[in-house]
Coordinates of C-alpha atoms and ligand atoms in Angstrom, one line a residue:
M1 CA -10.6 -29.0 29.0
A2 CA -10.3 -26.7 31.9
N3 CA -12.1 -28.1 35.0
N4 CA -11.0 -26.3 38.0
L5 CA -10.4 -22.8 39.3
K6 CA -6.6 -23.0 39.6
K7 CA -6.1 -21.7 36.1
Y8 CA -8.5 -18.8 36.8
N9 CA -6.7 -17.8 40.0
K10 CA -3.3 -18.1 38.5
K11 CA -4.1 -15.7 35.7
R12 CA -5.3 -12.9 38.0
N13 CA -3.6 -10.5 40.3
F14 CA -6.1 -10.0 43.0
N15 CA -4.4 -6.9 44.5
K16 CA -5.0 -5.0 41.2
T17 CA -8.3 -6.3 39.9
K18 CA -11.7 -6.1 41.6
E19 CA -12.9 -9.4 40.2
P20 CA -13.9 -12.0 42.9
I21 CA -11.4 -14.5 44.1
G22 CA -12.2 -18.0 43.0
K23 CA -13.4 -20.4 45.6
K24 CA -15.2 -23.6 44.9
K25 CA -18.8 -23.5 46.1
K26 CA -21.5 -26.1 46.5
S27 CA -24.0 -25.9 43.6
S28 CA -27.4 -24.9 44.6
Q29 CA -30.3 -26.9 43.1
K30 CA -31.1 -24.4 40.4
L31 CA -28.3 -23.9 38.0
R32 CA -27.4 -20.3 37.2
F33 CA -26.1 -18.9 34.0
V34 CA -24.8 -15.6 32.9
V35 CA -23.6 -14.0 29.7
Q36 CA -21.1 -11.2 30.1
H37 CA -20.4 -8.9 27.2
H38 CA -16.7 -8.3 27.4
L39 CA -15.1 -5.4 25.5
A40 CA -11.5 -6.6 25.7
R41 CA -8.8 -6.7 23.1
K42 CA -11.4 -8.5 21.0
D43 CA -15.1 -7.9 21.6
H44 CA -16.8 -11.1 22.7
Y45 CA -19.6 -12.6 24.8
D46 CA -18.8 -15.0 27.7
L47 CA -21.4 -17.7 28.3
R48 CA -21.1 -19.2 31.8
L49 CA -23.1 -22.2 32.9
E50 CA -23.0 -23.2 36.6
W51 CA -21.9 -26.8 37.0
N52 CA -20.6 -28.8 40.0
G53 CA -19.7 -25.7 42.0
T54 CA -18.1 -23.6 39.3
M55 CA -19.1 -21.9 36.0
K56 CA -18.2 -23.7 32.7
S57 CA -17.2 -20.9 30.4
W58 CA -17.1 -20.2 26.6
A59 CA -16.0 -17.1 24.8
I60 CA -18.2 -16.4 21.9
P61 CA -16.7 -13.9 19.5
K62 CA -19.9 -13.0 17.6
G63 CA -22.2 -13.7 20.6
P64 CA -25.2 -16.0 20.6
S65 CA -27.7 -15.9 17.7
Y66 CA -31.4 -16.6 17.8
N67 CA -31.3 -17.8 14.2
P68 CA -31.0 -21.7 14.1
K69 CA -29.1 -21.3 10.9
D70 CA -26.2 -19.5 12.6
K71 CA -23.5 -21.6 14.1
R72 CA -21.6 -19.5 16.5
L73 CA -18.0 -20.4 17.4
A74 CA -17.7 -20.8 21.2
I75 CA -14.2 -21.3 22.6
M76 CA -14.1 -23.1 25.9
V77 CA -12.1 -21.2 28.5
E78 CA -11.2 -21.9 32.1
D79 CA -13.9 -22.4 34.7
H80 CA -14.9 -19.3 36.6
P81 CA -16.1 -19.0 40.2
I82 CA -19.8 -18.7 40.6
S83 CA -19.4 -15.3 42.3
Y84 CA -17.9 -14.0 39.1
R85 CA -21.4 -13.9 37.5
N86 CA -22.1 -10.6 39.2
F87 CA -19.0 -8.9 38.0
E88 CA -19.6 -5.8 36.0
G89 CA -16.9 -3.2 35.7
V90 CA -13.4 -2.4 34.4
I91 CA -10.5 -4.8 34.5
P92 CA -7.4 -2.6 34.5
K93 CA -4.9 -2.5 31.6
G94 CA -2.1 -5.1 31.8
E95 CA -4.4 -7.5 33.8
Y96 CA -5.7 -10.7 32.3
G97 CA -8.9 -9.9 30.4
A98 CA -8.3 -6.2 30.5
G99 CA -11.3 -4.3 29.3
T100 CA -14.9 -3.6 30.3
V101 CA -17.4 -6.3 31.4
M102 CA -21.1 -5.9 31.2
V103 CA -23.6 -8.4 32.6
W104 CA -25.6 -8.9 29.4
D105 CA -28.0 -11.7 30.5
E106 CA -28.6 -13.8 33.6
G107 CA -31.0 -16.5 34.8
Y108 CA -31.1 -20.3 35.2
W109 CA -30.4 -23.2 32.8
D110 CA -31.4 -26.9 32.6
A111 CA -29.5 -29.6 30.8
I112 CA -31.7 -31.6 28.4
T113 CA -28.9 -34.1 27.6
K114 CA -27.5 -35.9 30.6
I115 CA -24.2 -34.6 31.6
N116 CA -21.8 -36.2 34.1
K117 CA -20.3 -34.5 37.1
S118 CA -17.0 -33.9 35.5
F119 CA -18.6 -32.4 32.4
N120 CA -17.2 -35.0 30.0
T121 CA -19.4 -34.2 27.0
T122 CA -18.9 -33.3 23.4
M123 CA -22.4 -32.3 22.7
F124 CA -25.4 -31.3 24.8
K125 CA -28.7 -29.6 24.5
F126 CA -29.9 -27.3 27.2
I127 CA -32.6 -24.7 28.0
L128 CA -31.8 -21.1 28.9
K129 CA -34.2 -19.3 31.2
G130 CA -32.7 -15.8 31.0
K131 CA -34.1 -12.4 30.6
R132 CA -32.8 -12.2 27.0
L133 CA -31.8 -15.7 26.1
K134 CA -34.6 -18.3 26.3
G135 CA -35.5 -21.7 24.9
A136 CA -33.4 -24.6 23.7
W137 CA -29.8 -24.4 22.5
T138 CA -27.0 -26.9 21.6
L139 CA -23.3 -26.8 22.2
I140 CA -21.2 -29.1 20.1
N141 CA -17.5 -29.7 20.6
F142 CA -15.8 -30.1 17.2
K143 CA -12.1 -29.7 17.8
D144 CA -10.0 -29.1 20.9
D145 CA -11.6 -26.3 22.8
N146 CA -13.7 -25.2 19.9
W147 CA -17.5 -25.6 20.1
L148 CA -20.5 -24.4 18.2
L149 CA -23.5 -22.7 19.8
I150 CA -26.7 -23.3 17.9
K151 CA -30.2 -22.2 18.6
E152 CA -32.8 -25.0 18.4
K153 CA -36.1 -24.4 16.6
D154 CA -38.7 -23.5 19.2
E155 CA -41.1 -20.7 20.0
Y156 CA -38.1 -18.4 20.7
Y157 CA -36.6 -18.9 17.3
E158 CA -35.6 -15.6 15.7
Y159 CA -36.8 -13.9 18.9
Q160 CA -34.6 -10.8 18.6
D161 CA -31.3 -9.4 17.3
I162 CA -28.9 -9.4 20.2
K163 CA -26.7 -6.7 18.8
K164 CA -29.5 -4.2 19.6
L165 CA -29.3 -5.0 23.3
N166 CA -26.4 -2.8 24.3
K167 CA -27.2 -2.2 27.9
S168 CA -26.5 -4.2 31.1
I169 CA -29.4 -6.4 32.2
K170 CA -28.4 -5.7 35.8
T171 CA -27.7 -1.9 35.8
N172 CA -29.1 -0.8 32.5
R173 CA -25.8 0.9 31.7
T174 CA -24.0 1.1 28.3
F175 CA -20.3 0.3 28.1
T176 CA -19.5 4.0 28.1
E177 CA -21.6 4.5 31.3
I178 CA -19.9 1.6 33.0
K179 CA -16.5 3.0 32.2
N180 CA -17.4 6.5 33.2
N181 CA -18.9 5.3 36.4
V182 CA -15.8 3.4 37.4
T183 CA -13.6 6.3 36.5
N184 CA -15.8 8.8 38.5
T185 CA -15.8 6.5 41.5
K186 CA -12.0 6.2 41.3
T187 CA -11.4 9.9 41.0
S188 CA -13.8 10.6 43.8
I189 CA -12.1 8.2 46.1
K190 CA -8.7 9.6 45.2
N191 CA -10.0 13.0 46.1
N192 CA -11.6 11.6 49.3
I193 CA -15.1 12.4 48.1
I194 CA -17.8 9.9 48.9
D195 CA -21.2 10.6 47.7
N196 CA -20.3 14.3 47.3
I197 CA -19.1 14.6 50.8
T198 CA -15.5 15.3 51.4
I199 CA -13.9 13.1 54.0
T200 CA -11.4 15.0 56.0
N201 CA -8.4 13.1 57.6
P202 CA -9.1 10.2 55.3
D203 CA -6.0 8.3 56.3
K204 CA -6.7 8.5 60.0
V205 CA -6.4 5.0 61.5
I206 CA -9.6 4.0 63.3
F207 CA -8.6 0.3 63.7
D208 CA -5.1 -0.9 63.5
K209 CA -5.9 -4.6 63.3
P210 CA -7.0 -5.0 60.6
L211 CA -5.9 -1.6 59.4
I212 CA -9.0 0.4 58.7
T213 CA -9.0 4.1 58.1
K214 CA -11.7 6.7 58.2
L215 CA -11.9 6.7 54.4
D216 CA -12.3 2.9 54.4
L217 CA -15.3 3.2 56.7
A218 CA -16.8 5.9 54.5
I219 CA -16.4 3.6 51.5
Y220 CA -17.8 0.7 53.5
Y221 CA -21.0 2.6 54.5
H222 CA -21.3 3.8 51.0
K223 CA -21.2 0.3 49.7
V224 CA -23.7 -1.2 52.2
G225 CA -25.9 1.9 52.0
K226 CA -28.5 0.4 49.8
R227 CA -29.0 -2.6 52.1
M228 CA -28.6 -0.6 55.3
L229 CA -30.8 2.4 54.6
P230 CA -34.2 0.7 54.9
F231 CA -33.3 -0.1 58.6
I232 CA -31.7 3.3 59.5
N233 CA -33.4 5.9 57.4
K234 CA -35.9 8.2 59.1
R235 CA -35.4 6.6 62.5
I236 CA -34.0 8.5 65.4
I237 CA -30.4 7.5 65.9
S238 CA -27.7 7.6 68.5
T239 CA -24.2 6.9 67.4
I240 CA -20.8 6.2 68.8
R241 CA -18.2 8.6 67.7
C242 CA -14.6 7.8 67.9
P243 CA -12.5 10.6 66.4
E244 CA -9.1 9.3 67.4
G245 CA -9.4 5.6 66.7
I246 CA -10.8 2.8 69.0
K247 CA -7.9 2.9 71.4
K248 CA -8.8 6.4 72.4
D249 CA -12.0 7.9 73.7
K250 CA -15.5 7.1 72.4
F251 CA -18.5 9.3 72.7
F252 CA -22.2 8.6 72.6
Q253 CA -24.1 11.0 70.5
K254 CA -27.8 11.4 70.9
H255 CA -28.5 15.0 70.2
L256 CA -28.2 17.1 67.2
D257 CA -25.2 19.5 67.0
N258 CA -25.0 20.2 63.3
N259 CA -27.1 20.7 60.2
N260 CA -25.2 18.5 57.9
K261 CA -26.5 17.3 54.5
G262 CA -29.0 14.5 54.7
I263 CA -29.7 14.9 58.4
G264 CA -33.1 15.7 59.9
K265 CA -34.0 17.1 63.3
I266 CA -36.9 16.2 65.5
I267 CA -37.8 17.8 68.9
L268 CA -39.2 15.7 71.6
E269 CA -40.4 16.5 75.1
N270 CA -38.8 14.4 77.8
D271 CA -40.4 13.2 81.1
N272 CA -39.5 16.6 82.7
N273 CA -41.3 18.5 79.9
N274 CA -37.9 19.7 78.6
K275 CA -37.5 19.9 74.9
E276 CA -34.7 17.8 73.4
D277 CA -33.3 17.7 69.9
Y278 CA -33.0 14.2 68.3
Y279 CA -31.8 13.5 64.8
Y280 CA -32.1 11.1 62.0
I281 CA -30.6 10.2 58.7
K282 CA -32.6 11.1 55.6
D283 CA -30.6 9.5 52.8
I284 CA -27.1 8.1 51.9
S285 CA -25.5 11.5 52.2
G286 CA -26.7 11.7 55.8
L287 CA -25.0 8.4 56.5
I288 CA -21.8 9.5 54.9
S289 CA -21.9 12.9 56.6
E290 CA -22.2 11.1 60.0
V291 CA -19.1 9.1 59.1
Q292 CA -17.3 12.3 58.1
R293 CA -17.8 13.6 61.7
N294 CA -16.5 10.3 63.1
S295 CA -19.8 8.6 64.0
F296 CA -19.0 5.0 63.1
E297 CA -21.5 2.9 65.1
F298 CA -25.2 3.4 64.5
H299 CA -28.1 2.6 66.9
T300 CA -31.7 3.2 66.0
W301 CA -35.2 3.5 67.5
G302 CA -37.8 0.8 66.7
S303 CA -40.1 3.3 65.0
L304 CA -39.9 5.7 62.0
V305 CA -39.9 9.5 62.7
N306 CA -43.2 9.9 60.8
K307 CA -44.8 7.1 62.8
L308 CA -43.0 7.7 66.0
E309 CA -45.6 6.3 68.3
H310 CA -46.1 3.0 66.4
P311 CA -43.0 0.9 66.4
D312 CA -42.4 -1.5 63.6
I313 CA -39.1 -3.3 64.3
M314 CA -38.8 -5.5 67.4
V315 CA -35.5 -6.8 68.5
F316 CA -34.6 -9.6 70.9
D317 CA -31.0 -9.7 72.0
L318 CA -29.6 -12.9 73.5
D319 CA -27.2 -11.9 76.2
P320 CA -25.4 -14.9 77.7
D321 CA -23.9 -15.2 81.1
E322 CA -20.1 -15.2 80.9
N323 CA -18.6 -18.6 79.9
L324 CA -21.8 -19.9 78.3
S325 CA -20.8 -21.9 75.3
I326 CA -21.7 -20.7 71.8
A327 CA -23.7 -23.9 71.3
K328 CA -26.0 -22.8 74.2
I329 CA -26.4 -19.3 72.6
R330 CA -27.3 -20.9 69.3
E331 CA -29.8 -23.2 71.0
G332 CA -31.3 -20.1 72.6
V333 CA -31.7 -18.5 69.2
K334 CA -33.4 -21.6 67.9
D335 CA -35.7 -21.8 71.0
L336 CA -36.7 -18.2 70.5
K337 CA -37.4 -18.7 66.8
S338 CA -39.6 -21.7 67.7
I339 CA -41.7 -19.5 69.9
L340 CA -41.9 -16.7 67.3
D341 CA -42.9 -19.3 64.7
E342 CA -45.7 -20.6 66.9
L343 CA -46.9 -17.0 67.3
Q344 CA -46.7 -16.7 63.5
L345 CA -44.2 -13.9 63.7
K346 CA -41.6 -14.0 61.0
S347 CA -38.2 -13.3 62.3
Y348 CA -34.7 -12.5 60.9
L349 CA -31.3 -13.2 62.3
K350 CA -28.2 -11.0 62.5
T351 CA -24.9 -11.2 64.3
S352 CA -24.6 -8.6 67.0
G353 CA -20.9 -8.0 66.2
G354 CA -20.3 -8.6 69.9
K355 CA -21.2 -11.6 72.1
G356 CA -24.5 -12.7 70.8
Y357 CA -27.2 -12.7 68.1
H358 CA -30.1 -10.4 67.5
V359 CA -33.5 -11.8 66.4
V360 CA -35.4 -9.1 64.6
V361 CA -39.2 -9.2 64.0
P362 CA -41.0 -6.8 61.7
I363 CA -44.3 -5.7 63.2
K364 CA -47.0 -4.8 60.8
E365 CA -49.8 -4.4 63.3
K366 CA -50.3 -0.8 64.4
M367 CA -49.3 -0.9 68.1
T368 CA -48.6 1.6 70.8
W369 CA -45.2 1.5 72.5
K370 CA -46.9 0.2 75.6
K371 CA -48.4 -2.8 73.8
F372 CA -45.2 -3.4 71.7
R373 CA -43.2 -3.5 74.9
E374 CA -45.7 -5.9 76.6
T375 CA -45.6 -8.2 73.6
A376 CA -41.8 -8.4 73.6
K377 CA -41.8 -8.9 77.4
N378 CA -44.4 -11.7 77.1
I379 CA -42.3 -13.5 74.5
A380 CA -39.2 -13.4 76.8
K381 CA -41.5 -14.6 79.7
I382 CA -42.7 -17.6 77.6
M383 CA -39.0 -18.5 77.1
E384 CA -38.4 -18.2 80.8
I385 CA -41.4 -20.2 81.8
K386 CA -40.8 -22.9 79.2
W387 CA -37.1 -23.4 80.0
P388 CA -36.5 -21.8 83.4
D389 CA -33.0 -23.3 83.7
K390 CA -31.9 -21.8 80.4
Y391 CA -33.4 -18.4 80.1
T392 CA -34.3 -15.3 82.1
S393 CA -36.3 -12.3 81.2
N394 CA -34.9 -10.4 84.2
I395 CA -32.3 -7.8 83.4
R396 CA -30.4 -8.2 86.7
K397 CA -27.0 -9.8 86.2
N398 CA -27.3 -11.9 89.4
K399 CA -30.4 -13.7 87.9
R400 CA -28.4 -14.7 84.8
K401 CA -26.1 -17.4 86.4
G402 CA -25.6 -20.0 83.7
K403 CA -28.5 -18.6 81.7
I404 CA -29.2 -16.3 78.8
F405 CA -30.9 -13.0 79.3
I406 CA -33.5 -12.6 76.6
D407 CA -33.2 -8.8 76.4
W408 CA -36.7 -7.5 75.4
V409 CA -36.2 -4.2 77.3
R410 CA -34.8 -2.4 74.3
N411 CA -38.3 -2.6 72.8
T412 CA -39.1 0.5 74.9
R413 CA -39.8 3.9 73.5
S414 CA -36.5 5.8 73.2
S415 CA -34.4 2.7 73.5
T416 CA -32.1 1.7 70.7
S417 CA -30.5 -1.3 69.0
V418 CA -27.5 -1.5 66.8
S419 CA -28.5 -1.2 63.1
P420 CA -28.0 -3.9 60.6
Y421 CA -24.7 -3.4 58.8
S422 CA -23.4 -1.1 61.4
I423 CA -19.8 -1.8 62.4
R424 CA -19.0 -2.2 66.1
L425 CA -16.2 -0.1 67.6
R426 CA -14.7 -3.2 69.2
N427 CA -11.7 -5.4 68.4
N428 CA -11.3 -6.3 64.7
C429 CA -14.2 -4.1 63.5
P430 CA -17.0 -6.6 63.5
V431 CA -20.3 -5.9 61.7
S432 CA -23.8 -6.5 62.9
M433 CA -24.6 -8.6 59.9
P434 CA -27.9 -10.0 58.6
I435 CA -27.5 -13.7 57.9
A436 CA -29.7 -16.5 56.8
W437 CA -31.2 -18.8 59.5
R438 CA -29.3 -21.8 58.1
E439 CA -26.1 -20.0 58.7
L440 CA -26.6 -19.7 62.5
D441 CA -24.4 -22.7 63.3
K442 CA -21.7 -21.6 61.0
I443 CA -21.2 -17.9 61.8
K444 CA -19.9 -16.6 65.1
P445 CA -21.5 -13.3 66.5
N446 CA -18.3 -11.3 65.9
E447 CA -17.0 -13.1 62.9
I448 CA -18.1 -10.9 60.0
G449 CA -15.9 -7.9 59.3
I450 CA -16.3 -5.2 56.7
K451 CA -14.5 -7.1 53.9
D452 CA -16.8 -10.2 54.4
A453 CA -19.8 -8.0 54.7
I454 CA -19.0 -6.4 51.3
K455 CA -18.5 -9.8 49.7
R456 CA -21.8 -10.9 51.0
L457 CA -23.6 -8.1 49.1
N458 CA -23.1 -10.3 46.0
R459 CA -25.3 -13.0 47.5
K460 CA -29.1 -13.0 47.9
D461 CA -30.1 -10.7 50.7
P462 CA -31.2 -12.9 53.6
W463 CA -33.5 -10.1 54.8
S464 CA -34.9 -9.1 51.3
D465 CA -38.5 -9.7 52.3
F466 CA -38.3 -8.1 55.7
F467 CA -40.8 -5.3 55.0
D468 CA -43.0 -7.4 52.6
Ligands
LIG501 P1 -23.5 -7.8 72.4 O1 -23.9 -8.9 71.6 O2 -22.0 -7.7 72.6 O3 -24.2 -7.8 73.7 P2 -25.3 -5.7 71.8 O4 -25.5 -4.8 70.6 O5 -26.4 -6.7 72.0 O6 -23.9 -6.4 71.7 P3 -24.5 -3.4 73.5 O7 -23.7 -2.9 72.4 O8 -23.9 -3.7 74.8 O9 -25.2 -4.8 73.1 O10 -25.8 -2.5 73.7 C1 -26.7 -2.6 74.7 C2 -27.8 -1.6 74.5 O11 -27.2 -0.3 74.6 C3 -28.4 -1.7 73.1 O12 -29.8 -1.5 73.3 C4 -27.8 -0.5 72.4 O13 -28.6 0.0 71.4 C5 -27.6 0.5 73.5 N1 -26.5 1.4 73.0 C6 -25.3 1.1 72.7 N2 -24.7 2.1 72.2 C7 -25.5 3.2 72.3 C8 -25.5 4.5 71.9 N3 -24.5 5.1 71.4 N4 -26.6 5.2 72.2 C9 -27.7 4.7 72.7 N5 -27.8 3.4 73.0 C10 -26.7 2.7 72.8
LIG502 MN1 -26.3 -8.2 73.5

């Protein structure tokens, strides 16, 4: 019986296939399961049950049946990594498992029979809590790797005919649609078209370590677009443009100089009563058209263009004095969170991609910029008063000796902060990445790059309830 991921990794060439690389992970409390409909040399369904950090897997040629009279052959195959459960797409010809994979069902499962850690069992009953598969089932091992999957009689008995369910539970696509989608994406990338925008000079090197081209960045922003847009869409932006790579000149861009697709314009009067053009992204094509003209780092206002005078995203940046240890910075983040918790303000954490962390607070209450700024300032002041030897709310560098400056000043009208998911035009192309609070001690401020950021999209979004 297969019980580790070595077999899985050995069979796959990770330079050719897009399937996730197998790493052993700690099981979370709730055990996940997935059924992937796999149109390979032989059509079959793969049932995968999370167990002890991996996914126990069976290939079921006829698929599960809701009829308790059916005994469906289920051949135990090698364990799969938990991250594999999200895989839907095409495995190229010549690769192991070549064909098309559809996520057919997903959810949680519970063992009814006691199963030991190493999964030494020849028969067990279990409950599936999926979107399609529900209720009690049994798996019986009758010879070698051959098992039988049988539905138990319960209220889900003869629930439905699974053959009629021919669309992905995740993306609602048929096999043909999954294939077409993959082919379309591939042809587009080959022709340097991302979201209908042609990327010129696609091979231009923006970072040389790791090697990242302009096209790579366009693909990156396209991939993170869904998660990033709620934080950048319809907010005035300023960007950093870097047309010749990070070793050459960088330019700040604050004003509109184009009428590209997906870009909106807004005219504001400045303190001297002069009119100035600002701009914002309206949708994913706006983001990609910005990348096309070499804007790679994105900073946004704390308010939406249609509610410009009522900010809704407050950002605290912890700026440590040089040589302050990472432990002190993390302590600072925790201290700040404790104050925000006391004030009943929910807060979210991201890496800055630079030296520190950003603590971000959604503001529901309708506030003027003046009040918003005062609120932010008062929070930084509380930090300073409570721990005078650790924090300062004073922006002046000479007040920062051995301390952390709690930067609240960016919560001022027309100030900006780097957007979640934006890359930073600094060494190694770090990302300003949303992370979970429990990850604070594990992740350094400049540790997550574009590859890791993309991998993290498969996990639960730590900021999913930001605007709830
Ligand atoms: P670190 O953790 O390294 O301090 P950071 O994001 O906190 O990173 P900076 O990048 O130094 O800090 O930015 C400081 C301030 O300057 C932020 O408010 C940021 O939005 C602003 N800023 C940076 N680039 C631009 C830009 N292109 N246009 C406008 N403001 C910018
Ligand atoms: Mn900072």
